[in-house]
C-alpha cells in the first residue's frame, strides 16, 4: 500500500465516524476498507486523540458487544477522573 492510499483510507475512516458513532465492522461495510486496516487507523487516531469510544453496545451486524467510535468531539465521553489537589491542609 502506498502512502497516498494510506492517507486516503485514514481520511475516509475519520469522515465515516464524524456523524454517527459506528463499530469498526459498520465502517468496513460502508467504506469497503478492510477491517484490519480500520483497526490500525483507529489506533493511530486514538493516540492522536482524534477518535474515542462514544458508547458500547451490541453491533447491529454481528449482534456482539462492541465499541461505537466517533470523531465528533461533542460525543466524546466526559472525563470523570478525579483530580488530586496539591493542597495538603497544613498552612
XYZ file of C-alpha atoms in Angstrom:
91
model
C 0.000 0.000 0.000
C 1.479 3.338 -0.964
C 1.362 6.432 1.239
C -1.378 8.083 -0.834
C -3.716 5.113 -0.399
C -2.896 5.005 3.327
C -3.691 8.709 3.755
C -6.892 8.456 1.722
C -8.129 5.468 3.730
C -7.258 7.173 7.029
C -9.227 10.260 5.991
C -12.144 8.104 4.813
C -12.317 6.323 8.185
C -12.123 9.656 10.012
C -15.002 11.079 7.968
C -17.106 7.908 8.312
C -17.087 8.317 12.095
C -17.988 12.021 12.082
C -21.800 11.995 12.199
C -22.935 8.789 13.867
C -20.882 6.552 16.195
C -20.178 3.231 14.447
C -18.405 -0.041 15.038
C -15.345 -0.965 13.011
C -17.376 -3.519 11.056
C -20.001 -0.920 10.155
C -17.244 1.363 8.825
C -15.725 -1.544 6.897
C -19.009 -2.349 5.184
C -19.741 1.320 4.481
C -16.327 2.189 3.050
C -15.048 -1.081 1.597
C -11.832 -0.759 3.623
C -10.629 -3.965 5.292
C -11.497 -4.158 8.971
C -7.867 -4.892 9.869
C -6.875 -1.578 8.291
C -9.672 0.247 10.102
C -8.415 -1.187 13.388
C -4.955 0.194 12.612
C -6.320 3.624 11.649
C -8.442 3.857 14.795
C -5.381 3.021 16.898
C -3.500 5.875 15.224
C -6.424 8.273 15.671
C -6.814 7.292 19.352
C -3.161 8.072 20.008
C -3.732 11.488 18.416
C -6.930 11.892 20.498
C -8.980 12.322 17.313
C -11.341 9.401 17.992
C -12.930 7.912 21.100
C -15.405 5.233 22.086
C -18.684 7.121 22.353
C -20.578 4.152 23.745
C -20.593 0.399 23.992
C -23.425 -1.759 22.822
C -24.453 -4.569 20.545
C -23.240 -4.293 16.951
C -26.244 -4.293 14.601
C -24.342 -6.558 12.194
C -22.752 -9.199 14.443
C -25.064 -8.846 17.475
C -21.948 -8.951 19.696
C -20.787 -6.406 22.270
C -18.642 -3.733 20.591
C -17.377 -0.187 20.883
C -19.013 2.551 18.835
C -16.360 5.051 17.747
C -16.771 8.733 16.935
C -14.590 11.587 15.722
C -17.128 14.199 16.852
C -15.600 15.875 19.924
C -19.084 16.721 21.246
C -19.796 12.975 21.551
C -16.544 12.114 23.354
C -17.156 10.717 26.851
C -16.693 13.138 29.715
C -13.537 12.712 31.758
C -14.538 11.559 35.225
C -11.001 11.214 36.531
C -10.642 12.763 39.971
C -8.008 15.448 40.320
C -5.979 15.397 43.495
C -5.372 18.772 44.995
C -1.854 19.866 45.835
C -3.287 21.489 48.950
C -2.493 19.265 51.897
C -4.465 21.214 54.504
C -1.405 22.287 56.528
C -0.736 26.036 56.499
